[in-house]
PDB file of C-alpha atoms in Angstrom:
ATOM      1  CA  MET T   1     101.146  87.761 129.043  1.00 64.00           C
ATOM      2  CA  LEU T   2      97.433  87.393 129.663  1.00 67.00           C
ATOM      3  CA  LEU T   3      97.753  88.320 133.328  1.00 72.00           C
ATOM      4  CA  GLU T   4      99.832  91.352 132.421  1.00 79.00           C
ATOM      5  CA  ALA T   5      97.426  92.490 129.696  1.00 72.00           C
ATOM      6  CA  MET T   6      94.440  92.114 132.036  1.00 72.00           C
ATOM      7  CA  LYS T   7      96.356  93.664 134.958  1.00 80.00           C
ATOM      8  CA  ILE T   8      95.212  90.926 137.309  1.00 78.00           C
ATOM      9  CA  GLY T   9      96.878  88.229 139.385  1.00 80.00           C
ATOM     10  CA  ARG T  10      96.905  84.505 138.686  1.00 77.00           C
ATOM     11  CA  GLN T  11      94.394  83.791 141.449  1.00 79.00           C
ATOM     12  CA  SER T  12      91.895  86.300 139.996  1.00 79.00           C
ATOM     13  CA  LEU T  13      92.200  84.600 136.637  1.00 75.00           C
ATOM     14  CA  TYR T  14      91.527  81.170 138.091  1.00 77.00           C
ATOM     15  CA  ASP T  15      88.730  82.506 140.320  1.00 77.00           C
ATOM     16  CA  THR T  16      87.018  83.686 137.134  1.00 76.00           C
ATOM     17  CA  PHE T  17      87.706  80.763 134.786  1.00 75.00           C
ATOM     18  CA  GLY T  18      88.492  77.865 137.109  1.00 79.00           C
ATOM     19  CA  ASP T  19      91.538  76.439 135.342  1.00 81.00           C
ATOM     20  CA  LYS T  20      93.647  76.707 132.201  1.00 81.00           C
ATOM     21  CA  ARG T  21      91.436  74.323 130.248  1.00 87.00           C
ATOM     22  CA  SER T  22      88.277  76.284 131.035  1.00 85.00           C
ATOM     23  CA  LEU T  23      90.033  79.503 130.062  1.00 83.00           C
ATOM     24  CA  TYR T  24      91.170  77.906 126.793  1.00 86.00           C
ATOM     25  CA  LEU T  25      87.671  76.654 125.977  1.00 90.00           C
ATOM     26  CA  GLU T  26      86.106  80.034 126.745  1.00 86.00           C
ATOM     27  CA  SER T  27      88.739  81.794 124.631  1.00 85.00           C
ATOM     28  CA  LEU T  28      88.247  79.365 121.737  1.00 89.00           C
ATOM     29  CA  SER T  29      84.486  79.762 121.923  1.00 92.00           C
ATOM     30  CA  ARG T  30      84.631  83.561 121.957  1.00 90.00           C
ATOM     31  CA  TYR T  31      87.279  83.727 119.219  1.00 87.00           C
ATOM     32  CA  SER T  32      85.360  81.287 117.026  1.00 90.00           C
ATOM     33  CA  GLU T  33      82.079  83.139 117.476  1.00 93.00           C
ATOM     34  CA  GLU T  34      83.667  86.472 116.528  1.00 91.00           C
ATOM     35  CA  SER T  35      85.473  84.983 113.537  1.00 90.00           C
ATOM     36  CA  THR T  36      82.340  83.185 112.340  1.00 93.00           C
ATOM     37  CA  SER T  37      80.190  86.279 112.779  1.00 95.00           C
ATOM     38  CA  GLY T  38      82.614  88.360 110.732  1.00 94.00           C
ATOM     39  CA  THR T  39      82.733  85.817 107.919  1.00 94.00           C
ATOM     40  CA  ILE T  40      78.945  85.486 107.788  1.00 97.00           C
ATOM     41  CA  SER T  41      78.390  89.226 108.047  1.00 97.00           C
ATOM     42  CA  ARG T  42      80.664  89.850 105.055  1.00 97.00           C
ATOM     43  CA  LEU T  43      79.037  86.977 103.165  1.00 97.00           C
ATOM     44  CA  PHE T  44      75.636  88.692 103.359  1.00 98.00           C
ATOM     45  CA  SER T  45      76.925  92.284 103.132  1.00 97.00           C
ATOM     46  CA  GLU T  46      76.396  92.526  99.373  1.00 96.00           C
ATOM     47  CA  PRO T  47      73.172  92.042  97.399  1.00 97.00           C
ATOM     48  CA  SER T  48      75.180  90.067  94.826  1.00 97.00           C
ATOM     49  CA  VAL T  49      76.016  86.543  95.977  1.00 97.00           C
ATOM     50  CA  ALA T  50      79.277  86.557  94.021  1.00 96.00           C
ATOM     51  CA  LYS T  51      80.328  89.849  95.621  1.00 97.00           C
ATOM     52  CA  GLY T  52      79.380  88.554  99.078  1.00 98.00           C
ATOM     53  CA  LEU T  53      81.531  85.457  98.604  1.00 98.00           C
ATOM     54  CA  ARG T  54      84.424  87.614  97.412  1.00 97.00           C
ATOM     55  CA  ARG T  55      84.022  90.086 100.257  1.00 97.00           C
ATOM     56  CA  SER T  56      84.031  87.241 102.766  1.00 96.00           C
ATOM     57  CA  LEU T  57      87.310  85.824 101.438  1.00 97.00           C
ATOM     58  CA  TYR T  58      88.960  89.201 100.916  1.00 97.00           C
ATOM     59  CA  GLY T  59      87.826  90.374 104.363  1.00 94.00           C
ATOM     60  CA  PHE T  60      89.658  87.485 105.930  1.00 88.00           C
ATOM     61  CA  ILE T  61      92.757  88.297 103.888  1.00 92.00           C
ATOM     62  CA  ASP T  62      92.627  91.922 105.010  1.00 91.00           C
ATOM     63  CA  GLU T  63      92.377  90.818 108.653  1.00 86.00           C
ATOM     64  CA  ALA T  64      95.256  88.375 108.253  1.00 84.00           C
ATOM     65  CA  MET T  65      97.462  91.017 106.650  1.00 86.00           C
ATOM     66  CA  ALA T  66      96.679  93.571 109.367  1.00 83.00           C
ATOM     67  CA  ASP T  67      98.573  91.337 111.821  1.00 77.00           C
ATOM     68  CA  PRO T  68     100.448  88.582 109.934  1.00 67.00           C
ATOM     69  CA  ALA T  69     102.018  87.183 113.120  1.00 66.00           C
ATOM     70  CA  ARG T  70      98.607  86.539 114.664  1.00 69.00           C
ATOM     71  CA  ALA T  71      97.515  82.933 114.355  1.00 66.00           C
ATOM     72  CA  CYS T  72      94.015  81.540 113.982  1.00 77.00           C
ATOM     73  CA  LEU T  73      93.042  79.918 117.267  1.00 78.00           C
ATOM     74  CA  GLY T  74      90.386  77.827 115.535  1.00 80.00           C
ATOM     75  CA  VAL T  75      92.789  76.318 113.016  1.00 80.00           C
ATOM     76  CA  HIS T  76      95.360  75.755 115.751  1.00 78.00           C
ATOM     77  CA  SER T  77      92.800  73.939 117.875  1.00 86.00           C
ATOM     78  CA  VAL T  78      91.965  71.597 114.990  1.00 84.00           C
ATOM     79  CA  ALA T  79      95.665  70.970 114.285  1.00 79.00           C
ATOM     80  CA  GLU T  80      96.379  70.351 117.969  1.00 85.00           C
ATOM     81  CA  PHE T  81      93.353  68.327 119.028  1.00 88.00           C
ATOM     82  CA  GLY T  82      91.680  67.104 115.831  1.00 84.00           C
ATOM     83  CA  THR T  83      88.598  65.357 117.179  1.00 88.00           C
ATOM     84  CA  SER T  84      90.303  63.943 120.293  1.00 92.00           C
ATOM     85  CA  SER T  85      88.823  66.544 122.644  1.00 90.00           C
ATOM     86  CA  ALA T  86      85.038  66.402 122.731  1.00 93.00           C
ATOM     87  CA  GLU T  87      84.788  69.946 124.120  1.00 93.00           C
ATOM     88  CA  VAL T  88      87.123  71.514 121.554  1.00 92.00           C
ATOM     89  CA  ASN T  89      85.553  69.510 118.755  1.00 92.00           C
ATOM     90  CA  ALA T  90      82.051  70.624 119.777  1.00 94.00           C
ATOM     91  CA  ILE T  91      83.051  74.294 119.524  1.00 93.00           C
ATOM     92  CA  ASN T  92      84.757  73.796 116.148  1.00 91.00           C
ATOM     93  CA  VAL T  93      81.918  71.736 114.702  1.00 93.00           C
ATOM     94  CA  ALA T  94      79.277  74.231 115.847  1.00 95.00           C
ATOM     95  CA  MET T  95      81.077  77.202 114.330  1.00 93.00           C
ATOM     96  CA  GLY T  96      82.011  75.335 111.151  1.00 93.00           C
ATOM     97  CA  ASP T  97      78.445  74.130 110.684  1.00 96.00           C
ATOM     98  CA  LYS T  98      77.086  77.626 111.270  1.00 96.00           C
ATOM     99  CA  THR T  99      79.407  79.107 108.654  1.00 96.00           C
ATOM    100  CA  GLN T 100      78.853  76.317 106.152  1.00 96.00           C
ATOM    101  CA  ARG T 101      75.052  76.600 106.449  1.00 98.00           C
ATOM    102  CA  ALA T 102      75.336  80.322 105.720  1.00 98.00           C
ATOM    103  CA  VAL T 103      77.546  79.678 102.681  1.00 98.00           C
ATOM    104  CA  GLU T 104      75.166  77.001 101.437  1.00 98.00           C
ATOM    105  CA  ALA T 105      72.218  79.388 101.793  1.00 98.00           C
ATOM    106  CA  ARG T 106      74.089  82.010  99.818  1.00 98.00           C
ATOM    107  CA  LEU T 107      75.020  79.454  97.137  1.00 98.00           C
ATOM    108  CA  ARG T 108      71.377  78.349  96.794  1.00 98.00           C
ATOM    109  CA  GLU T 109      70.408  81.992  96.389  1.00 98.00           C
ATOM    110  CA  GLY T 110      73.139  82.415  93.776  1.00 98.00           C
ATOM    111  CA  LEU T 111      71.958  79.342  91.888  1.00 98.00           C
ATOM    112  CA  GLU T 112      68.427  80.766  91.733  1.00 97.00           C
ATOM    113  CA  ARG T 113      69.781  84.077  90.437  1.00 96.00           C
ATOM    114  CA  GLY T 114      72.163  82.507  87.946  1.00 97.00           C
ATOM    115  CA  GLU T 115      75.261  83.913  89.701  1.00 97.00           C
ATOM    116  CA  ILE T 116      76.618  80.519  90.749  1.00 98.00           C
ATOM    117  CA  ALA T 117      77.671  77.869  88.247  1.00 96.00           C
ATOM    118  CA  ARG T 118      74.762  75.438  87.799  1.00 96.00           C
ATOM    119  CA  TRP T 119      76.973  72.389  88.471  1.00 95.00           C
ATOM    120  CA  VAL T 120      77.740  73.630  92.016  1.00 97.00           C
ATOM    121  CA  GLU T 121      75.888  71.590  94.625  1.00 98.00           C
ATOM    122  CA  PRO T 122      75.439  73.855  97.706  1.00 98.00           C
ATOM    123  CA  ALA T 123      76.746  71.366 100.305  1.00 97.00           C
ATOM    124  CA  THR T 124      79.856  70.540  98.270  1.00 97.00           C
ATOM    125  CA  GLY T 125      80.346  74.182  97.321  1.00 97.00           C
ATOM    126  CA  GLY T 126      80.013  75.144 100.988  1.00 97.00           C
ATOM    127  CA  GLY T 127      82.631  72.570 101.941  1.00 97.00           C
ATOM    128  CA  PHE T 128      84.913  73.868  99.202  1.00 98.00           C
ATOM    129  CA  PHE T 129      84.462  77.448 100.441  1.00 97.00           C
ATOM    130  CA  MET T 130      85.231  76.368 104.014  1.00 95.00           C
ATOM    131  CA  ALA T 131      88.338  74.484 102.890  1.00 95.00           C
ATOM    132  CA  THR T 132      89.432  77.592 100.999  1.00 96.00           C
ATOM    133  CA  LEU T 133      89.025  79.733 104.132  1.00 93.00           C
ATOM    134  CA  VAL T 134      91.093  77.302 106.197  1.00 90.00           C
ATOM    135  CA  GLY T 135      93.699  77.085 103.452  1.00 92.00           C
ATOM    136  CA  LEU T 136      93.944  80.868 103.325  1.00 92.00           C
ATOM    137  CA  LYS T 137      94.406  80.988 107.094  1.00 88.00           C
ATOM    138  CA  ILE T 138      97.221  78.445 106.970  1.00 87.00           C
ATOM    139  CA  ALA T 139      98.860  80.089 103.951  1.00 90.00           C
ATOM    140  CA  ALA T 140      98.753  83.492 105.681  1.00 88.00           C
ATOM    141  CA  ARG T 141     100.293  82.022 108.824  1.00 84.00           C
ATOM    142  CA  GLY T 142     102.966  80.432 106.629  1.00 87.00           C
ATOM    143  CA  GLY T 143     103.950  83.817 105.247  1.00 89.00           C
ATOM    144  CA  ALA T 144     101.921  84.172 102.053  1.00 92.00           C
ATOM    145  CA  GLY T 145     101.415  87.784 101.103  1.00 93.00           C
ATOM    146  CA  ALA T 146      98.145  89.558 100.351  1.00 94.00           C
ATOM    147  CA  ASP T 147      98.571  89.339  96.570  1.00 97.00           C
ATOM    148  CA  GLU T 148      99.147  85.582  96.684  1.00 97.00           C
ATOM    149  CA  LEU T 149      96.183  85.076  99.007  1.00 96.00           C
ATOM    150  CA  ARG T 150      93.929  87.142  96.722  1.00 97.00           C
ATOM    151  CA  ARG T 151      94.983  85.055  93.716  1.00 98.00           C
ATOM    152  CA  ILE T 152      94.047  81.910  95.652  1.00 97.00           C
ATOM    153  CA  ALA T 153      90.693  83.440  96.619  1.00 98.00           C
ATOM    154  CA  ASP T 154      90.057  84.503  93.021  1.00 98.00           C
ATOM    155  CA  LEU T 155      90.759  80.984  91.776  1.00 97.00           C
ATOM    156  CA  ALA T 156      88.300  79.566  94.297  1.00 97.00           C
ATOM    157  CA  LEU T 157      85.678  82.102  93.248  1.00 97.00           C
ATOM    158  CA  ARG T 158      86.124  81.163  89.579  1.00 96.00           C
ATOM    159  CA  ALA T 159      85.198  77.598  90.530  1.00 96.00           C
ATOM    160  CA  LEU T 160      81.871  78.797  91.986  1.00 97.00           C
ATOM    161  CA  VAL T 161      80.774  81.956  90.208  1.00 96.00           C
ATOM    162  CA  VAL T 162      79.395  82.396  86.703  1.00 93.00           C
ATOM    163  CA  GLU T 163      81.451  84.994  84.852  1.00 80.00           C
TER     164      GLU T 163
END
């Protein structure tokens, strides 16, 4: 399918990427960077921390619903390899850390402004947010609809945000 979509032959593909593993790693890296950038961009797109968190979660849901059959390469790589592949793990850890640091920064900002519940510790809250994102990705892949995913996101937000 890839060769057909790119309108190139197998040899051209391997001349460019070397082998299937290198192609996979490059694809995972690019996919993860784009996904992470989108999440972080939405996270900081609103002056309100609470609205930025919501926009980040809802933005993912909107993307998932635009093409429900499309899977998340990052989640699949974790499910397939866990930490057994140093190269795959390095990509996943780097992107996860980058996203979590951004969430933690936003949570600290929200704590200072009184938008985030005072009992939320930024590192734990960041981990919770990341787990929610992954859970939403898996639920979407499993067939959950947009309304169900938004209810899950709203529940997660109620755990973090002062109402």
